[in-house]
Coordinates of C-alpha atoms in Angstrom, one line a residue:
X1 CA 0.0 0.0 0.0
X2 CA 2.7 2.6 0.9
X3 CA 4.3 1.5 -2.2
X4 CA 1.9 2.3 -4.5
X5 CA 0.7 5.7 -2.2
X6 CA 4.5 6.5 -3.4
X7 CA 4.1 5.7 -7.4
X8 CA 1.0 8.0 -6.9
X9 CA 2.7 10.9 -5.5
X10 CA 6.2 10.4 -7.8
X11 CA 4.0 9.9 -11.2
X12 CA 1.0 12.8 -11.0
X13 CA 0.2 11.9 -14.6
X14 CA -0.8 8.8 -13.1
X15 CA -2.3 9.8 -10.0
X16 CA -4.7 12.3 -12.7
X17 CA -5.8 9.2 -15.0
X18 CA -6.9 7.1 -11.6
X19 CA -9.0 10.3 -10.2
X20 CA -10.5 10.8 -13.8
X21 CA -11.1 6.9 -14.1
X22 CA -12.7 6.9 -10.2
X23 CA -14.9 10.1 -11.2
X24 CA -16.4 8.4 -14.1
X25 CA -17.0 4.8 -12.3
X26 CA -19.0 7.3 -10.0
X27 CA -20.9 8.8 -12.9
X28 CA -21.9 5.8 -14.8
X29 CA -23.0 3.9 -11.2
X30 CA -24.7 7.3 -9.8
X31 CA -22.8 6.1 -6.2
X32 CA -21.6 9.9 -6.5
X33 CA -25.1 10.6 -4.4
X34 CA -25.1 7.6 -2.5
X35 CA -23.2 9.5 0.6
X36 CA -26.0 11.9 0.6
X37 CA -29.0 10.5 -0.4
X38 CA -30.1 12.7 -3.4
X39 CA -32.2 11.3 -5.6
X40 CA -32.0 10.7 -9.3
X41 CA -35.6 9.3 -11.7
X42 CA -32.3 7.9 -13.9
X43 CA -31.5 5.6 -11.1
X44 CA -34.4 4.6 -8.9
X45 CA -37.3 2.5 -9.3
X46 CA -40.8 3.1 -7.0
X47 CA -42.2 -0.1 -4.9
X48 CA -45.6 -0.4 -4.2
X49 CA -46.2 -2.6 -0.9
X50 CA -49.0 -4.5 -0.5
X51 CA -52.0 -1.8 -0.2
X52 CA -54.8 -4.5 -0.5
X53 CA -58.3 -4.1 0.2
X54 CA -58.4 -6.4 3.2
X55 CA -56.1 -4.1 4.7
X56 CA -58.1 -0.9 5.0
X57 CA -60.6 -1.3 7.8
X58 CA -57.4 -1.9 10.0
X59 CA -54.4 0.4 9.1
X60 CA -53.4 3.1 10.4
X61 CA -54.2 6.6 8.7
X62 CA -55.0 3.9 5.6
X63 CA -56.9 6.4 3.6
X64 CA -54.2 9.0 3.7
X65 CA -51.2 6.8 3.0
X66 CA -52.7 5.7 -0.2
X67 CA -53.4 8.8 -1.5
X68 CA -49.5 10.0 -0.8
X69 CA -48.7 6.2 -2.6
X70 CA -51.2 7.2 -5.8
X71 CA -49.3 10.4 -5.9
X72 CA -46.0 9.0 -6.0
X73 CA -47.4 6.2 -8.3
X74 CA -48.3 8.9 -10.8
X75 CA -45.0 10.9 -9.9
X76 CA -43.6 7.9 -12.0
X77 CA -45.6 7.7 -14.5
X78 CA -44.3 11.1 -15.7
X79 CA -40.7 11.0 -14.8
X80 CA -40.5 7.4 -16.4
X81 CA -39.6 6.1 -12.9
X82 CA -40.4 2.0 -13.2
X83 CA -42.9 1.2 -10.6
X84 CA -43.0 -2.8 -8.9
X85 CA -46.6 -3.5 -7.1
X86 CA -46.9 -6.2 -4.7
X87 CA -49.6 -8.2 -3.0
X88 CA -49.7 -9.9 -0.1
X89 CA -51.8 -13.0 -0.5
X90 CA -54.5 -11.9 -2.4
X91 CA -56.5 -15.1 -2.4
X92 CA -56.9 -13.8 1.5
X93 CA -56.4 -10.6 1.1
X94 CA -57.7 -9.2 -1.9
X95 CA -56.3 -7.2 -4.8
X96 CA -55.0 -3.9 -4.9
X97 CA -57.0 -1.1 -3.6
X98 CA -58.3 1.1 -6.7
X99 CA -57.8 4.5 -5.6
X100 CA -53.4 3.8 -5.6
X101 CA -54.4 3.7 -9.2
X102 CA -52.4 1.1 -10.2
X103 CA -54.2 -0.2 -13.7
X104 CA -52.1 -1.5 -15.6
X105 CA -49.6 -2.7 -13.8
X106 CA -48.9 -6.7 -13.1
X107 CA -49.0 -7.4 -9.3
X108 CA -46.2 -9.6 -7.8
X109 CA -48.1 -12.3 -5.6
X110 CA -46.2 -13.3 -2.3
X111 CA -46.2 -14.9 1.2
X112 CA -43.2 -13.6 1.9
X113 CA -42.8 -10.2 4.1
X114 CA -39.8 -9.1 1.9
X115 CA -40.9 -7.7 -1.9
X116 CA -38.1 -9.2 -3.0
X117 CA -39.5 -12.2 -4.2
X118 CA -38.0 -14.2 -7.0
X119 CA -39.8 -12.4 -9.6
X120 CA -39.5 -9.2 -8.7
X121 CA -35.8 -9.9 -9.0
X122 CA -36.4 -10.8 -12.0
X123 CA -38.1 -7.5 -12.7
X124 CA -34.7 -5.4 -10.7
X125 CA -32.2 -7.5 -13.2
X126 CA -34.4 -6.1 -16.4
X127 CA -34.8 -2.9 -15.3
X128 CA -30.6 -2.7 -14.8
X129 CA -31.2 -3.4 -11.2
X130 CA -31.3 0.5 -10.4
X131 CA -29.4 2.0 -7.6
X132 CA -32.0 3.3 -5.3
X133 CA -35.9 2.3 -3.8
X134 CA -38.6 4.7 -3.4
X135 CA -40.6 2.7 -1.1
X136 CA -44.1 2.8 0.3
X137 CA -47.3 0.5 1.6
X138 CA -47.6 -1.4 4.7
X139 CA -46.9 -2.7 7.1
X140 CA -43.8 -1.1 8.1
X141 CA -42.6 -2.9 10.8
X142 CA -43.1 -6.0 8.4
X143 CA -43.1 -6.3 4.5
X144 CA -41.9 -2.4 4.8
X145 CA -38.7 -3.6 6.9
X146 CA -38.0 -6.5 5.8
X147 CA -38.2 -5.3 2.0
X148 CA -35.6 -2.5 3.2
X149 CA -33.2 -4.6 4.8
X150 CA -33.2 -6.7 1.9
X151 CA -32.5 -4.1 -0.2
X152 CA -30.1 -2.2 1.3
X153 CA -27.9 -6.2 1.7
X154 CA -28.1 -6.0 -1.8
X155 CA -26.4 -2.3 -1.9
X156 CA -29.3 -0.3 -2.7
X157 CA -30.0 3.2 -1.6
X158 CA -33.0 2.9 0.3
X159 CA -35.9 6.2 0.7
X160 CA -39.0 4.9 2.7
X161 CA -41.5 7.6 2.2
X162 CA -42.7 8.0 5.6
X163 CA -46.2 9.8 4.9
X164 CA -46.9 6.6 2.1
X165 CA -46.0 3.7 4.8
X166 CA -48.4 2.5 7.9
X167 CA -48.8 -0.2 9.9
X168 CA -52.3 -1.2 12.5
X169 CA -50.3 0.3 15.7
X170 CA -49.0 4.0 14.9
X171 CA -46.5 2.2 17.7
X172 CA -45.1 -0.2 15.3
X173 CA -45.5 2.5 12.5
X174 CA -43.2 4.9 14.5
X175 CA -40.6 2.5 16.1
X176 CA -40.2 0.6 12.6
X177 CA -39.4 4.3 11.2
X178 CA -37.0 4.9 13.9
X179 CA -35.5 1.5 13.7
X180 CA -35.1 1.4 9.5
X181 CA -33.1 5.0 10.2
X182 CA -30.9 3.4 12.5
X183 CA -29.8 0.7 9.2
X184 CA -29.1 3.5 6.6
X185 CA -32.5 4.1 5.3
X186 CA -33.3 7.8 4.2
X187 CA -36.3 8.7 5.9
X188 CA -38.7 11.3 3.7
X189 CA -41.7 12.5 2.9
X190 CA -44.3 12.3 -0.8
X191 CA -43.1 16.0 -1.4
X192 CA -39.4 16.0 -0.3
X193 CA -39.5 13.3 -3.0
X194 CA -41.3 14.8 -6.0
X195 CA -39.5 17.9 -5.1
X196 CA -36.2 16.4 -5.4
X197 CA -36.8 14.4 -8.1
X198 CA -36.9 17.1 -10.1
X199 CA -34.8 20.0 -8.5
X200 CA -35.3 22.6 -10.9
X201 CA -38.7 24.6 -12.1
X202 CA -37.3 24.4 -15.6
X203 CA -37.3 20.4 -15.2
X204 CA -39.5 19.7 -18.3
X205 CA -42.2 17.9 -16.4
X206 CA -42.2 20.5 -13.4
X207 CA -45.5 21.8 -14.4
X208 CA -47.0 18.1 -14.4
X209 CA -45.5 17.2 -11.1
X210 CA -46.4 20.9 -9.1
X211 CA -50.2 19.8 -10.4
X212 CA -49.5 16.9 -8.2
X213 CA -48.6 19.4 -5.6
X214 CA -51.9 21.5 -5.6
X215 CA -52.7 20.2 -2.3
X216 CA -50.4 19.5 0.6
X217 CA -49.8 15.9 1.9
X218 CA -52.3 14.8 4.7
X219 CA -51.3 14.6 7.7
X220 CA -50.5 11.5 9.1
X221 CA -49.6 11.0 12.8
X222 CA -45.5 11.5 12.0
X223 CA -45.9 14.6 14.0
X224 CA -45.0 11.6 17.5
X225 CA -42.1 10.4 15.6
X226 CA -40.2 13.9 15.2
X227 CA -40.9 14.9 18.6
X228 CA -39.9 11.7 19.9
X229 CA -36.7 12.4 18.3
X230 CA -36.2 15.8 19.7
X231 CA -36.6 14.1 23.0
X232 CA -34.1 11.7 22.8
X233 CA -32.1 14.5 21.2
X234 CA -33.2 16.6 24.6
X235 CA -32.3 13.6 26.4
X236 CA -28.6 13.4 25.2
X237 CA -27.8 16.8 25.4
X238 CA -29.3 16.8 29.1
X239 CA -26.7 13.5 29.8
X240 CA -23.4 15.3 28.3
X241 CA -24.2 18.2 30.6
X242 CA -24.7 15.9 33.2
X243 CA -21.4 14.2 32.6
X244 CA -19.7 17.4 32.1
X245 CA -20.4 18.8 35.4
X246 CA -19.7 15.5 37.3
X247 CA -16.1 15.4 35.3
X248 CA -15.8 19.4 36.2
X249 CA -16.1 18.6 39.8
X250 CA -13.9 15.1 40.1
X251 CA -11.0 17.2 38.1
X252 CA -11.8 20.1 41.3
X253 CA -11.1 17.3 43.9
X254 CA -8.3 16.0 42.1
X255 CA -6.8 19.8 42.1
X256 CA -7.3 20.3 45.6
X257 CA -5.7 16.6 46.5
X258 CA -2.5 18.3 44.8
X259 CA -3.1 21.3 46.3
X260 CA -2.7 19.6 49.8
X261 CA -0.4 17.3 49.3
X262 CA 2.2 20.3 48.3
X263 CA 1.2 22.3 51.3
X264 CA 1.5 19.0 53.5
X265 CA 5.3 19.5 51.9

């Protein structure tokens, strides 16, 4: 290693070709925004989790989530974004809830929590098995989790929309969130996404995607999940002053020790 740090530094000719060869492995993979979590429609791909019609007597916020998940849904539609439905069971369950608006697109049947069932695979390797997953649909501390931690083992960027995802307990909604941030997952929201997905007003399809803006998100309960953060955030900063004072005084005894040994002198 120190060897070749040395043919590096001695041959900057060298050293130029493998920074120009590294910035364009970056380009062509798009792991230039991985760090940061940016979006790009060139290199994601939007899953659609399982919002069945079995599901909606007993969700959470059901009504609401969908709506955000038919936005995003149609987000896709006009930034050419490939979408990938699931269904859980639908012989139990049922099908797909109309209002996601989903026509038109070929469910993936599972018993499996994770998405990532063999076909939908299938589906990731045709599409060019894109970098990063929108994802949305329920329930998060389940197929929502589980298809996340998949995803991100396989080196995906992972963005779980948190105003498109529920679960029956706002509990388990809110400590599945909390828990999928603590693996890497970017936490958002339906508009942080369409927003950055596009970036700029003279984005060709800005017009079609502000329509989609007209009205702002519903809420949906998230408002317990940011200020349970804050406390915990409280919480630290309450302990380090806690452990800065206690330190402050032991170093005070420690200097008055010295003190009396010197005057015991």
């Amino acid at each position: 290693m120190l060897s070749d740090l040395l043919l590096l530094l001695l041959n900057p000719l060298r050293a130029a070709a493998e920074g120009l060869s590294q910035l364009a492995r970056l380009e062509d993979t798009g792991s230039n925004m991985a760090g940061i979590g940016r979006l790009s429609s060139r290199t994601s791909v939007l899953l659609l989790c399982d919002m069945q019609e079995k599901f909606r007597p007993t969700i959470f916020q059901f009504t609401n989530v969908v709506s955000n998940a038919a936005r995003l849904l149609q987000a896709s539609r006009i930034l050419s974004i490939p979408p990938i439905l699931t269904e859980q069971y639908p012989k139990g369950l049922g099908p797909t809830v109309q209002e996601l608006g989903a026509e038109g697109l070929k469910p993936h049947s599972k018993t499996r929590f994770s998405m990532l069932t063999d076909t939908v695979e299938k589906e990731l390797a045709s599409l060019g098995n894109p970098k990063q997953a929108i994802l949305c649909g329920i329930e998060a501390q389940a197929c929502i989790a589980c298809t996340a931690y998949d995803l991100l083992e396989r080196g995906m960027e992972v963005h779980v929309v948190a105003d498109a995802v529920s679960s029956r307990s706002q509990t388990d909604r809110l400590f599945a969130l909390s828990r999928l941030k603590q693996s890497g997952v970017f936490l958002t929201t339906t508009e942080g996404v369409l927003l950055q997905l596009v970036q700029d007003a003279k984005h060709p399809n800005f017009k079609e995607i502000q329509k989609l803006l007209t009205h702002s998100s519903p809420d949906t309960g998230l408002l317990a999940f940011f200020s349970s953060l804050e406390s915990e955030k409280s919480v630290g900063t309450a302990r380090r002053a806690v452990w800065r004072r206690s330190e402050g005084v032991e170093r005070g005894r420690e200097r008055e020790k010295v003190k009396e040994k010197q005057t015991d002198r």
